[in-house]
CSV table of C-alpha atoms in Angstrom, one decimal:
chain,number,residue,atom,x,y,z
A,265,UNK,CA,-114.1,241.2,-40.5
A,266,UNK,CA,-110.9,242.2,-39.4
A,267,UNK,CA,-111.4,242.3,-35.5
A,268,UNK,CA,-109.3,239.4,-34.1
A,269,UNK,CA,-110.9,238.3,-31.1
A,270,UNK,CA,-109.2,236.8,-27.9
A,271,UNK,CA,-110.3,234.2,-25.0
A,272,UNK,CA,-109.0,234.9,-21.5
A,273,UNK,CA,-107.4,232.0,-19.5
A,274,UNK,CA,-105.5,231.5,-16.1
A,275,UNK,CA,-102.6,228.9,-15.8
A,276,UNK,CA,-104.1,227.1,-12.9
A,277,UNK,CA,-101.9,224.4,-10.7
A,278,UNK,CA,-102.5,221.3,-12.7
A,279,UNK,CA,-101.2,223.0,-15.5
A,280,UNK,CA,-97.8,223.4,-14.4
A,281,UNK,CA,-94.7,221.0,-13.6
A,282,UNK,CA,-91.9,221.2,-11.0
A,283,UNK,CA,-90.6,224.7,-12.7
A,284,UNK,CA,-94.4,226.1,-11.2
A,285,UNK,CA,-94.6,227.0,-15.2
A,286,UNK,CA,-97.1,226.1,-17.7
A,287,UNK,CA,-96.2,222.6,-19.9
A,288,UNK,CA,-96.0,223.2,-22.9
A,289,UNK,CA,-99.1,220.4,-22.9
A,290,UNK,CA,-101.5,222.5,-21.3
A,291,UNK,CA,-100.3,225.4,-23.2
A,292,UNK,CA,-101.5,223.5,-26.4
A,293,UNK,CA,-104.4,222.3,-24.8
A,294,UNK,CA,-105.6,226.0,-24.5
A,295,UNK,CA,-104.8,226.7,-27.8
A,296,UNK,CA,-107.0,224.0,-28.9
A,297,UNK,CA,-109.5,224.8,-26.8
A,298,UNK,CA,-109.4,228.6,-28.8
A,299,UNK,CA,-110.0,227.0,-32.0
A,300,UNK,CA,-113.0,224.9,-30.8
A,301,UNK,CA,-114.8,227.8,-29.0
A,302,UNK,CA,-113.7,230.2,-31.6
A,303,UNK,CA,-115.5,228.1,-34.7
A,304,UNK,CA,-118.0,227.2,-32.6
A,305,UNK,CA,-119.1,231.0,-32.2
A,306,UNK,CA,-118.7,231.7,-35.8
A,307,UNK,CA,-121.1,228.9,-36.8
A,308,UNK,CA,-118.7,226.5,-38.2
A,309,UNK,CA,-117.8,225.0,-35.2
A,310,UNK,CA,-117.9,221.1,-34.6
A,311,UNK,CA,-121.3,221.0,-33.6
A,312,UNK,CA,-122.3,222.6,-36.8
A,313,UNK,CA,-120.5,220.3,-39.0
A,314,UNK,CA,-121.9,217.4,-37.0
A,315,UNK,CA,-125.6,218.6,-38.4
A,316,UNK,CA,-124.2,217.7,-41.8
A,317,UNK,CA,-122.5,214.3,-40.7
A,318,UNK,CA,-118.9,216.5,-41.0
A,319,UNK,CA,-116.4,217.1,-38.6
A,320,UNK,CA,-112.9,218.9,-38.1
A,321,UNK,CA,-109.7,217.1,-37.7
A,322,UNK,CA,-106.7,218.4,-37.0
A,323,UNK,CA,-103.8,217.7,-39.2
A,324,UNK,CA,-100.5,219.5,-38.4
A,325,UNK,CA,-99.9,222.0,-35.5
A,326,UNK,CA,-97.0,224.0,-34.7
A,327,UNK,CA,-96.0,226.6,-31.4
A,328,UNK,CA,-93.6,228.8,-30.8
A,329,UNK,CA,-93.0,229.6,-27.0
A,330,UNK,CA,-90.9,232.6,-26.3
A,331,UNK,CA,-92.0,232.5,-22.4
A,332,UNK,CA,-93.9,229.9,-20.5
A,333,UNK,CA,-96.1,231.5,-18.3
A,334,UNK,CA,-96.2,230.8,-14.8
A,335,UNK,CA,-99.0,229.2,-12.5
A,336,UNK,CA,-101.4,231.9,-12.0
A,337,UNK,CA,-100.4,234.1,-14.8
A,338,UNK,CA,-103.5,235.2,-16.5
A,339,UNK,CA,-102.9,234.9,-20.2
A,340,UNK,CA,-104.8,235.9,-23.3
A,341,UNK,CA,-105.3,234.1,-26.8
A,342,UNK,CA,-106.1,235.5,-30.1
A,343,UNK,CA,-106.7,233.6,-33.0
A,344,UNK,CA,-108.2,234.1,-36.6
A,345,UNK,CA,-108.0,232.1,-39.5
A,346,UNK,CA,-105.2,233.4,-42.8
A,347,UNK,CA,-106.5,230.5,-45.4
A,348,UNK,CA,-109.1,228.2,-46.2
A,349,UNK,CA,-107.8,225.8,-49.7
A,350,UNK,CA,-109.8,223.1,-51.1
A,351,UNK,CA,-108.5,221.1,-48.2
A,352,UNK,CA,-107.7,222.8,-45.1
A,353,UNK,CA,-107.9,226.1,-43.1
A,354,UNK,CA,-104.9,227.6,-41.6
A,355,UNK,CA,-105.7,229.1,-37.8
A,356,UNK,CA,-103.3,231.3,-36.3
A,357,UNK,CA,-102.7,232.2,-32.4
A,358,UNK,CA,-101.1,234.7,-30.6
A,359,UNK,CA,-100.6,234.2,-26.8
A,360,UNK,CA,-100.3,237.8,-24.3
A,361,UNK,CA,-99.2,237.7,-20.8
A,362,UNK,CA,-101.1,240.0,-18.2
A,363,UNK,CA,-98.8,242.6,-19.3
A,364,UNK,CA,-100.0,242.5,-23.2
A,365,UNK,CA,-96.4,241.1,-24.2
A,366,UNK,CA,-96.8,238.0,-26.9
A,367,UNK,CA,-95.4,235.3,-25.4
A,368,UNK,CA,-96.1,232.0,-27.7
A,369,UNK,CA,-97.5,232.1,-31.2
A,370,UNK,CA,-99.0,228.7,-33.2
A,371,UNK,CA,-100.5,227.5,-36.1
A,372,UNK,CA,-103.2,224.8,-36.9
A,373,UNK,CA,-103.8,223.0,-39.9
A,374,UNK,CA,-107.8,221.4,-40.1
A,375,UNK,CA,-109.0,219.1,-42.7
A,376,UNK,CA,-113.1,218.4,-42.4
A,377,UNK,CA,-114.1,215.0,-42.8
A,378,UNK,CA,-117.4,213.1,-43.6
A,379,UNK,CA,-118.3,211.1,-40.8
A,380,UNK,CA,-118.9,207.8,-42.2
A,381,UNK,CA,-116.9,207.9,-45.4
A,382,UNK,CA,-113.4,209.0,-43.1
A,383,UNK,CA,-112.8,211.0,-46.6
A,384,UNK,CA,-111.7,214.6,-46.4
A,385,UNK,CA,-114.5,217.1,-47.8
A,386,UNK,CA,-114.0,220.3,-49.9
A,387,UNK,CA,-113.4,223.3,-48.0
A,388,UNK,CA,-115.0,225.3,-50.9
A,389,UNK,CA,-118.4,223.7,-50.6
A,390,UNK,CA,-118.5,225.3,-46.5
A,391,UNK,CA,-120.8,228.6,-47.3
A,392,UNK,CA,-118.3,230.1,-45.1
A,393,UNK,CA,-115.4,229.5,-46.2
A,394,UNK,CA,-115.0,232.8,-47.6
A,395,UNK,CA,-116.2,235.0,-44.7
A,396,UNK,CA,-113.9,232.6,-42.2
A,397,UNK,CA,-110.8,234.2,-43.7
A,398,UNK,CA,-109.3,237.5,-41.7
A,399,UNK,CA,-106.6,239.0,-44.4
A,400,UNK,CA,-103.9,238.9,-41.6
A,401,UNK,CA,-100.5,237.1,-41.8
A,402,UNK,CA,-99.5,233.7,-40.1
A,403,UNK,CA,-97.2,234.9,-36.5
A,404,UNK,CA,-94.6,232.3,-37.7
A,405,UNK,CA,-93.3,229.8,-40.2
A,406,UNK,CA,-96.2,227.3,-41.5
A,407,UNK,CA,-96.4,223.8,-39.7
A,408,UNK,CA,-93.4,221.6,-41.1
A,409,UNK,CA,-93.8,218.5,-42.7
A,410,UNK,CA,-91.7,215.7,-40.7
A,411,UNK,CA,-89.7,212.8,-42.3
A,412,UNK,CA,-89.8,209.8,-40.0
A,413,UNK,CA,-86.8,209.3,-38.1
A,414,UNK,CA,-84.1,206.4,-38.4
A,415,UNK,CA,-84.5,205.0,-35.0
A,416,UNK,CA,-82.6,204.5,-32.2
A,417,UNK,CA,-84.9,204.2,-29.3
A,418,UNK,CA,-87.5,203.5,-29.1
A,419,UNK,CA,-90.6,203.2,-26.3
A,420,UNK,CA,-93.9,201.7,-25.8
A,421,UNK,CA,-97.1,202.8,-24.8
A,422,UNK,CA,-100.4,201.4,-24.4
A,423,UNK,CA,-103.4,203.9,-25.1
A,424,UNK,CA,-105.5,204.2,-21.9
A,425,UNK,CA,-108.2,205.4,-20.0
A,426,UNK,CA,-106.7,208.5,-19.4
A,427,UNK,CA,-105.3,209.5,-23.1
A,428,UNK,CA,-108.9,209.6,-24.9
A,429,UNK,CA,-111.2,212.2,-26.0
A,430,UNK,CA,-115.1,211.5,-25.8
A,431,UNK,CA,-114.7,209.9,-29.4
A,432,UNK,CA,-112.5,207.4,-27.8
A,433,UNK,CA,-109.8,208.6,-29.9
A,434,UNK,CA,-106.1,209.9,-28.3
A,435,UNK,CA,-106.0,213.4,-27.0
A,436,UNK,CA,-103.9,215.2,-29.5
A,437,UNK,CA,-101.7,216.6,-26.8
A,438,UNK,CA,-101.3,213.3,-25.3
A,439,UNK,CA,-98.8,212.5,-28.2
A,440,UNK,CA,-96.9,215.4,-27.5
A,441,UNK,CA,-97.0,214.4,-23.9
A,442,UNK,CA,-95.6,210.8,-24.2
A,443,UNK,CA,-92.6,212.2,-26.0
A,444,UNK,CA,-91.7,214.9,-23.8
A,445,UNK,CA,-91.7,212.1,-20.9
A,446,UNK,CA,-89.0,210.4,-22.4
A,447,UNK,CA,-86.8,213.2,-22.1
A,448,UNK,CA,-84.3,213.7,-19.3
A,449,UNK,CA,-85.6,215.3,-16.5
A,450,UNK,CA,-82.1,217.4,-16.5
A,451,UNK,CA,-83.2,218.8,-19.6
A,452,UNK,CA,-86.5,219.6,-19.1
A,453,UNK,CA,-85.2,221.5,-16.2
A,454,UNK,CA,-82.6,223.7,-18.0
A,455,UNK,CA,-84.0,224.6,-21.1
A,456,UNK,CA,-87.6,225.2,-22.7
A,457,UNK,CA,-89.2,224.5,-25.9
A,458,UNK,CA,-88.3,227.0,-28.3
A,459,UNK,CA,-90.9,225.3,-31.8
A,460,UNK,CA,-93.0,222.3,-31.6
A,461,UNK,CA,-94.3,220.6,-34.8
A,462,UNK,CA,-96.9,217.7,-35.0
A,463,UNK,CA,-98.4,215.9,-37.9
A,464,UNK,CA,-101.3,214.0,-37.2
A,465,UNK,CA,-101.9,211.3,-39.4
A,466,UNK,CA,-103.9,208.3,-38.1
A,467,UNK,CA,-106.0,207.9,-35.2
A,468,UNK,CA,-105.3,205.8,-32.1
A,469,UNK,CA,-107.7,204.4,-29.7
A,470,UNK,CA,-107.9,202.8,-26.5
A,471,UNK,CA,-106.3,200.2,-26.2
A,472,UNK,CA,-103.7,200.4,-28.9
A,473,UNK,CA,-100.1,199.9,-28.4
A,474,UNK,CA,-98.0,202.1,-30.2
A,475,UNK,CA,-94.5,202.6,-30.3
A,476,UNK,CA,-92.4,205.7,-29.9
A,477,UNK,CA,-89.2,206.0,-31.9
A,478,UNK,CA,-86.7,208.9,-32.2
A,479,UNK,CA,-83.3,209.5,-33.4
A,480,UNK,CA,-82.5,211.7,-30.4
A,481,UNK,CA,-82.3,214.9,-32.9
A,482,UNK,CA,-86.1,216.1,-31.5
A,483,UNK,CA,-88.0,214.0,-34.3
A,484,UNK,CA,-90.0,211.4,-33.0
A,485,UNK,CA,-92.6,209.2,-34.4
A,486,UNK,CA,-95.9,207.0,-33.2
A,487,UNK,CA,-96.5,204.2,-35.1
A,488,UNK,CA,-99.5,201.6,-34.6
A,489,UNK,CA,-98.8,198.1,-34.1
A,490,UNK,CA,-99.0,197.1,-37.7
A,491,UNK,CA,-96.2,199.6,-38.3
A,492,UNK,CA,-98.6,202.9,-39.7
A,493,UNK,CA,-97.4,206.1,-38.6
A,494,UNK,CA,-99.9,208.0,-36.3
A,495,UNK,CA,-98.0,211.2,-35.3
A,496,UNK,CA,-94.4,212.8,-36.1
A,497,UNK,CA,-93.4,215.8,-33.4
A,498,UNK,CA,-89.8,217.9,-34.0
A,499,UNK,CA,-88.8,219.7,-30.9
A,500,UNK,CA,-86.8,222.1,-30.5
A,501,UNK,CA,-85.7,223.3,-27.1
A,502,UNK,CA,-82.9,226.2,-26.2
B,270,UNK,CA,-116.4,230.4,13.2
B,271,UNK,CA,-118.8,228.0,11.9
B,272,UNK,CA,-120.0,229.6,8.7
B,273,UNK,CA,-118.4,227.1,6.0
B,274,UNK,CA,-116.3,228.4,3.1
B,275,UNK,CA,-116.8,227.8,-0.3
B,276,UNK,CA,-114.9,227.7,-4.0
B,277,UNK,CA,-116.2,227.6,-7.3
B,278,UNK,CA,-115.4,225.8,-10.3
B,279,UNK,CA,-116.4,225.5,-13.8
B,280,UNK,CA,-115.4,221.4,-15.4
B,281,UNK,CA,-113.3,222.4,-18.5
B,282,UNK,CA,-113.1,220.1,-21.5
B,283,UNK,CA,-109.4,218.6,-20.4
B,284,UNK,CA,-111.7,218.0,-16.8
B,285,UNK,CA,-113.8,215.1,-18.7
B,286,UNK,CA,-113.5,211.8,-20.2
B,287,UNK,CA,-115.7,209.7,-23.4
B,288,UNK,CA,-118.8,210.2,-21.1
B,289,UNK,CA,-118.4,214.1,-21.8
B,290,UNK,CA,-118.6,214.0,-17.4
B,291,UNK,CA,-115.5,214.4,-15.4
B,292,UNK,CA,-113.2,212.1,-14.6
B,293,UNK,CA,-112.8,211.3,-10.8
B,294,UNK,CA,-109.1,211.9,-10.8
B,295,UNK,CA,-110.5,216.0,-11.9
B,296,UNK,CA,-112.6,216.8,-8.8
B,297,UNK,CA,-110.4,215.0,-6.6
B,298,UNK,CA,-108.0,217.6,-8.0
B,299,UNK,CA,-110.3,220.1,-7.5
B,300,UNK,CA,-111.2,219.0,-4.0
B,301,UNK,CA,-107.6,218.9,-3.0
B,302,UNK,CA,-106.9,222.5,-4.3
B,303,UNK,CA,-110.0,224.1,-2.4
B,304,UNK,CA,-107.9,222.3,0.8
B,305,UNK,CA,-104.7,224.3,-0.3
B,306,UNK,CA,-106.9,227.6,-0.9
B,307,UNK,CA,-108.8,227.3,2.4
B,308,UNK,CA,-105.6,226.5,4.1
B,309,UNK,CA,-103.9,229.3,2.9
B,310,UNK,CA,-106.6,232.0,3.5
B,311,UNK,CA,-106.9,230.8,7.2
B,312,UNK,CA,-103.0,231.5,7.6
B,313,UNK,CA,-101.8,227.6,7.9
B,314,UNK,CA,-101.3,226.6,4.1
B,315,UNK,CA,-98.2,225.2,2.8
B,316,UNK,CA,-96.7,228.8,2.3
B,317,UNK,CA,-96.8,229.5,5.9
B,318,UNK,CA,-95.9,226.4,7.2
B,319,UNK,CA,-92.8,226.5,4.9
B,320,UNK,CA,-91.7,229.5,6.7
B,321,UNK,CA,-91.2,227.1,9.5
B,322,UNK,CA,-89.3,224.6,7.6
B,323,UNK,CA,-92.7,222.3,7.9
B,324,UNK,CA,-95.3,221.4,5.4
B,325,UNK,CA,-98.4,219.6,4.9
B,326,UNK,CA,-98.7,216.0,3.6
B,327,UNK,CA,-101.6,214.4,2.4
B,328,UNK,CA,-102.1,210.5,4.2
B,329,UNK,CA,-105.5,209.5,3.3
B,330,UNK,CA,-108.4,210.6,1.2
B,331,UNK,CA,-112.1,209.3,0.4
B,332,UNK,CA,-114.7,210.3,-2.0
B,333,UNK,CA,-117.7,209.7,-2.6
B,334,UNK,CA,-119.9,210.5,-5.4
B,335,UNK,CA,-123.2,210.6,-6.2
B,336,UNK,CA,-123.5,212.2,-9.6
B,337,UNK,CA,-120.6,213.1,-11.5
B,338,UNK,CA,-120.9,217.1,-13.1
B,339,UNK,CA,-120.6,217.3,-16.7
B,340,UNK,CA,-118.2,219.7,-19.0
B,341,UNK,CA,-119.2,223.2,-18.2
B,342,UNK,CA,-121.5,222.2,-15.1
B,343,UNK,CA,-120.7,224.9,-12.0
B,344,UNK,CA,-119.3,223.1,-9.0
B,345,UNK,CA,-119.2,224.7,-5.6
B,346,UNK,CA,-117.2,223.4,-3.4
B,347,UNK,CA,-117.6,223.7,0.8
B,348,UNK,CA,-114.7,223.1,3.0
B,349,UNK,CA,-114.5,222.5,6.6
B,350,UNK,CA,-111.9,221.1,9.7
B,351,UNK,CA,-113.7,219.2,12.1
B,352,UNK,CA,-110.3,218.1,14.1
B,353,UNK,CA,-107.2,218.4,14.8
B,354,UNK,CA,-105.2,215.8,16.8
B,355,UNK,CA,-101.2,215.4,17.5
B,356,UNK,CA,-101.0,213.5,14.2
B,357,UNK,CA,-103.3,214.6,11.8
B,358,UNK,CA,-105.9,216.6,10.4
B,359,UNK,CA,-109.3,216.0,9.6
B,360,UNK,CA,-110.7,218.2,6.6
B,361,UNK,CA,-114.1,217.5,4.7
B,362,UNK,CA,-115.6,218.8,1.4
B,363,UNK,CA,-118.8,219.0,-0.1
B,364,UNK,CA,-119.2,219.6,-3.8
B,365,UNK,CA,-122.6,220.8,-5.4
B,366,UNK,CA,-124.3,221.6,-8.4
B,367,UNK,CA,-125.1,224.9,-10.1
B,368,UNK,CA,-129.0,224.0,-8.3
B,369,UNK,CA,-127.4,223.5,-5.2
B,370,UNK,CA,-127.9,219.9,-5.0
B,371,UNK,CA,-125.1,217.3,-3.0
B,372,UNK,CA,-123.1,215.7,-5.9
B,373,UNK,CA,-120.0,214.5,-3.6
B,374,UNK,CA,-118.3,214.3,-0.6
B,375,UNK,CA,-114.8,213.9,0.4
B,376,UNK,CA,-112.4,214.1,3.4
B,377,UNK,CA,-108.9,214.2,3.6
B,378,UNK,CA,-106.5,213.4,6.3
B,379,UNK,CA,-103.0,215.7,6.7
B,380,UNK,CA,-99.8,215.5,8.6
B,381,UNK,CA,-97.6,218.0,9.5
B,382,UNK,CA,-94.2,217.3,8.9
B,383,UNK,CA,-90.3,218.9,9.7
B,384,UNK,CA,-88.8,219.3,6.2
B,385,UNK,CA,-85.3,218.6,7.4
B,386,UNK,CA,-86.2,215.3,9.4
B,387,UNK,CA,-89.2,214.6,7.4
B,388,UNK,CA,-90.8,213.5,10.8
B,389,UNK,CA,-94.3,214.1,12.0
B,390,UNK,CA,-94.9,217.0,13.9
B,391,UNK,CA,-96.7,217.7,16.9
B,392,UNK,CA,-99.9,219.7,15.4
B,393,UNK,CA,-100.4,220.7,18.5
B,394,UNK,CA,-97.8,223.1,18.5
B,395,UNK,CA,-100.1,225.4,15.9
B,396,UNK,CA,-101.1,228.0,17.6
B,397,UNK,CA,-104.4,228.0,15.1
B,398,UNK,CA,-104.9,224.2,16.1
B,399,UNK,CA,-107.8,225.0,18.1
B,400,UNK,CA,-109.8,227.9,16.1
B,401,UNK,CA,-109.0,225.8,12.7
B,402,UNK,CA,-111.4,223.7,14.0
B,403,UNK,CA,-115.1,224.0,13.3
B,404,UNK,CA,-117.5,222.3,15.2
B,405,UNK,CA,-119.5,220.2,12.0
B,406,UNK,CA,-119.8,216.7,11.5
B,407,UNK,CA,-117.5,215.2,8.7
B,408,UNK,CA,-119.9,214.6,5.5
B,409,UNK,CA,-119.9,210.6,4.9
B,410,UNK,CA,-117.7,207.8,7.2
B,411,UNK,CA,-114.0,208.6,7.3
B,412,UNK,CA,-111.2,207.2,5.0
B,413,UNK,CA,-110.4,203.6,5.6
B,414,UNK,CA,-107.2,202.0,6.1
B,415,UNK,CA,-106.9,199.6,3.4
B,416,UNK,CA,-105.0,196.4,4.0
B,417,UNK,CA,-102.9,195.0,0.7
B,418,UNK,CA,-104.5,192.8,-1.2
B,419,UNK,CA,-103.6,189.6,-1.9
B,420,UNK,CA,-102.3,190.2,-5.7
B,421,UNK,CA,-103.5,188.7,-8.4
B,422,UNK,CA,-102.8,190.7,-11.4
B,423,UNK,CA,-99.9,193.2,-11.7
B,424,UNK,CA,-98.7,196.5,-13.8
B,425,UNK,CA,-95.6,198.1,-13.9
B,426,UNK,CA,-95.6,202.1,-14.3
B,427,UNK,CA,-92.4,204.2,-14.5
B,428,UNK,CA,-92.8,207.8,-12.8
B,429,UNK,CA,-92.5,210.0,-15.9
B,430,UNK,CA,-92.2,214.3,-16.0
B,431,UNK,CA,-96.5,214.3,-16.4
B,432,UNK,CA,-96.5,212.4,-13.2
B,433,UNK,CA,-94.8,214.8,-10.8
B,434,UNK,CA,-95.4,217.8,-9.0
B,435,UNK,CA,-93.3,221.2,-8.1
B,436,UNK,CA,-91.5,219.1,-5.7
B,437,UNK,CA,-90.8,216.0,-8.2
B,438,UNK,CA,-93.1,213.7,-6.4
B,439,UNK,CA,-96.0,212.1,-7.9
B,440,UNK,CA,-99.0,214.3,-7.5
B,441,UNK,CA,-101.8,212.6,-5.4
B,442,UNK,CA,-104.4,212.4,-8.2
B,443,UNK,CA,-101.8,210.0,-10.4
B,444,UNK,CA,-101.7,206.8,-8.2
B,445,UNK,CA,-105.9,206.6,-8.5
B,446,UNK,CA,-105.2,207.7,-12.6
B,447,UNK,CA,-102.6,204.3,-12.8
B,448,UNK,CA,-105.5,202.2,-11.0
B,449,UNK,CA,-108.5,203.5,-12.9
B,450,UNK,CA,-106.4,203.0,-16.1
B,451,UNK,CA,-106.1,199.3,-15.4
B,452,UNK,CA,-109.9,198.9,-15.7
B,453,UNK,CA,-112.0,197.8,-18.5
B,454,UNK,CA,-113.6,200.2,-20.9
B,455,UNK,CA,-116.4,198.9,-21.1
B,456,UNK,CA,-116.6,199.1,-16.9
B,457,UNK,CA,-115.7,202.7,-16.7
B,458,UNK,CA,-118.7,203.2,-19.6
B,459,UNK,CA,-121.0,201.1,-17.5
B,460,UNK,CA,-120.5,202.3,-13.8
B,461,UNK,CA,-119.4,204.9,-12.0
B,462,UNK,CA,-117.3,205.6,-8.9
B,463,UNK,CA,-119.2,205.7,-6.0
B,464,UNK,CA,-116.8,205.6,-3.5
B,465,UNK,CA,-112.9,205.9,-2.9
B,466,UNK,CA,-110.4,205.5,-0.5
B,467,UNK,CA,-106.8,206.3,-0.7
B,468,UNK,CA,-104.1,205.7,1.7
B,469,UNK,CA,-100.5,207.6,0.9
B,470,UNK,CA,-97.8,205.7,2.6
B,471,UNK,CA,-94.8,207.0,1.1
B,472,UNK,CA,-93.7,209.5,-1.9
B,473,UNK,CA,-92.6,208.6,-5.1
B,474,UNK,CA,-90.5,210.3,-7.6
B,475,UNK,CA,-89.5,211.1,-11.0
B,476,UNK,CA,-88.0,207.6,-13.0
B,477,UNK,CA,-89.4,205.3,-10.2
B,478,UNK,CA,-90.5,202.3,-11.6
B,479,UNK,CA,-93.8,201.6,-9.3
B,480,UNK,CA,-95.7,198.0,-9.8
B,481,UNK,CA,-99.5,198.3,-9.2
B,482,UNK,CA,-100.9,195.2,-7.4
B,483,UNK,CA,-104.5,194.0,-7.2
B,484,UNK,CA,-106.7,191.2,-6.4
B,485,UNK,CA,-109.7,192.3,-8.6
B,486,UNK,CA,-112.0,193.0,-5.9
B,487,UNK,CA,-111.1,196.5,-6.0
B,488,UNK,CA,-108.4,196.8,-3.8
B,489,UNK,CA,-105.0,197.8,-5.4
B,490,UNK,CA,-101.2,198.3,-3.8
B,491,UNK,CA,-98.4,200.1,-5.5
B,492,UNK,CA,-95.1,199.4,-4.3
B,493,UNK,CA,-91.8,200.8,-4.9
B,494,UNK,CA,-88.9,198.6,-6.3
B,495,UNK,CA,-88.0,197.6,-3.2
B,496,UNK,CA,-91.4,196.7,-2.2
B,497,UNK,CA,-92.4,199.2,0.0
B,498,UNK,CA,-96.1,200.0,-0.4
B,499,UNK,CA,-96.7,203.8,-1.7
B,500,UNK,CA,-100.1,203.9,-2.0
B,501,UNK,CA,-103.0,201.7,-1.6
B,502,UNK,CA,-106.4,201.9,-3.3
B,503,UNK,CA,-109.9,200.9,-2.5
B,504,UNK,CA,-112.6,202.2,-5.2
B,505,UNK,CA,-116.4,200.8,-5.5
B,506,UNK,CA,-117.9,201.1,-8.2
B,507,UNK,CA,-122.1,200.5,-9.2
């Protein structure tokens, strides 16, 4: 099974920002949405795993954006899978422009969890964990682990409404979002985001006020009230 | 010209909330992009209007809702100008399901305004002001102008990059998203929005730091530093 297969999207308007270009936020978004439409049609999607009180979780993502496509731009998203371990796959992506020139690539890590134990499962106990796997190399460097920063700014924000999937959790891009509003609008004008890494590693819910702290070097990191770390993101913009 | 025109929409996963239905803040967006569509095909959208140094601005909105369409429900979307005076515009919206049954409806209110002087123009000085016009009742009772309320509790929000459109003002949808975020989980779980009104008194832009007033009886004012009111807010809710 060798055939990597592709989803079709269009940047629509309330994907872009002043530059009439994609954020890099709804960029991710769609590559998300890839890797839940794309398990879910190989039968180990989330819906499957729910039948067995499992679910996925993602646990480190990285992009690479060569060109941000622009509002209208009709775009196309291939993906497969290069690994499954005892403890997570490895999905890759490759984003095309109209004119079948890559334009992004990224990678996603995904742990599967029991439900009511919160424990990560074995990989190797999936039936299709072998069959998952196309033999076909990562686009780009793995998904980085991130040190927390030292701090020297840092931000608040409260979890709401807005931020929350339909397990009342935070959107995983919405991390990714509160960052990039702190940044100066001058820069987000002049340059783009070259690499984007995330760790996810605690859930936050409505309600919760996390704080944002960065060292101004692109590392930032979420942290819960009682001080556990929810998120790192390094950015890297050119 | 009184056959009405029509856009169709699919509600994508970033379109919903918990409930796994859209969020009201997602079909007001859609609503407000089949008025830049329709607008635009007739030959008097933003595009055109820009050629004369003028451009459209949004001054009030309602919805009303009756059901809310869920992730990957078909919307279709009617459109239709029932008048045009010297100041504004009068533009209504129907929104039904994939059976063809009336889930919403919504008018919006526009101005015409010089760029330069950003003063109100005449609209009668379209030549298309009289065949934009088609001769159907609006859908539900207009928008309201909402008086501010007498504030009980406040919230401060700073205009961030996610905030702001192509011309760094805060897009429409964002004011309602600040007031709806202020509500109770447990409400937004409960209820749903069956109607809103929104007046837009004045734009806002990138690092503004905007306070959001309200009196708890649903009626909510959000003023610039200065004081001046931006936006006010009337939603109901059963």
């Amino acid at each position: 099974m060798n055939e990597i297969r592709g989803y079709n999207y269009r940047i629509e308007p309330r994907d872009v920002d002043f530059s009439k270009h994609s954020t890099v936020m709804a960029l991710g978004d769609y590559i998300l949405h890839v890797a839940g439409e794309d398990a879910d049609r190989n039968g180990f999607g989330v819906r499957h795993l729910n039948e067995h009180n499992a679910s996925w979780v993602l646990t480190r993502m990285a992009m690479e954006v060569y060109e941000m496509p622009a509002e209208y731009d009709d775009i196309r998203i291939t993906t497969w899978v290069s690994d499954v371990s005892r403890v997570m796959t490895t999905r890759n992506f490759e984003v095309f422009d109209s004119r079948g020139a890559k334009i992004a690539s990224a990678i996603t890590n995904w742990a599967m969890i029991d439900l009511t134990a919160r424990r990560a499962l074995d990989l190797h106990t999936l039936p299709q964990h072998q069959s998952m796997v196309q033999n076909i190399e990562p686009p780009m460097p793995l998904p980085t682990k991130i040190a927390p920063p030292d701090a020297a700014n840092t931000y608040k924000h409260r979890v709401v409404y807005s931020d929350i999937d339909f397990n009342c959790h935070t959107n995983s891009m919405k991390y990714l979002q509160w960052v990039v509003d702190t940044l100066p609008i001058k820069q987000l004008e002049e340059k783009r985001f070259s690499r984007v890494d995330i760790n996810f590693l605690l859930e936050s819910r409505h309600g919760d006020l996390l704080k944002i702290s960065t060292n101004d070097t692109g590392i930032y990191e979420i942290t819960s009230e009682t001080g556990k770390p929810c998120c790192r993101i390094a950015i890297s913009m050119e």
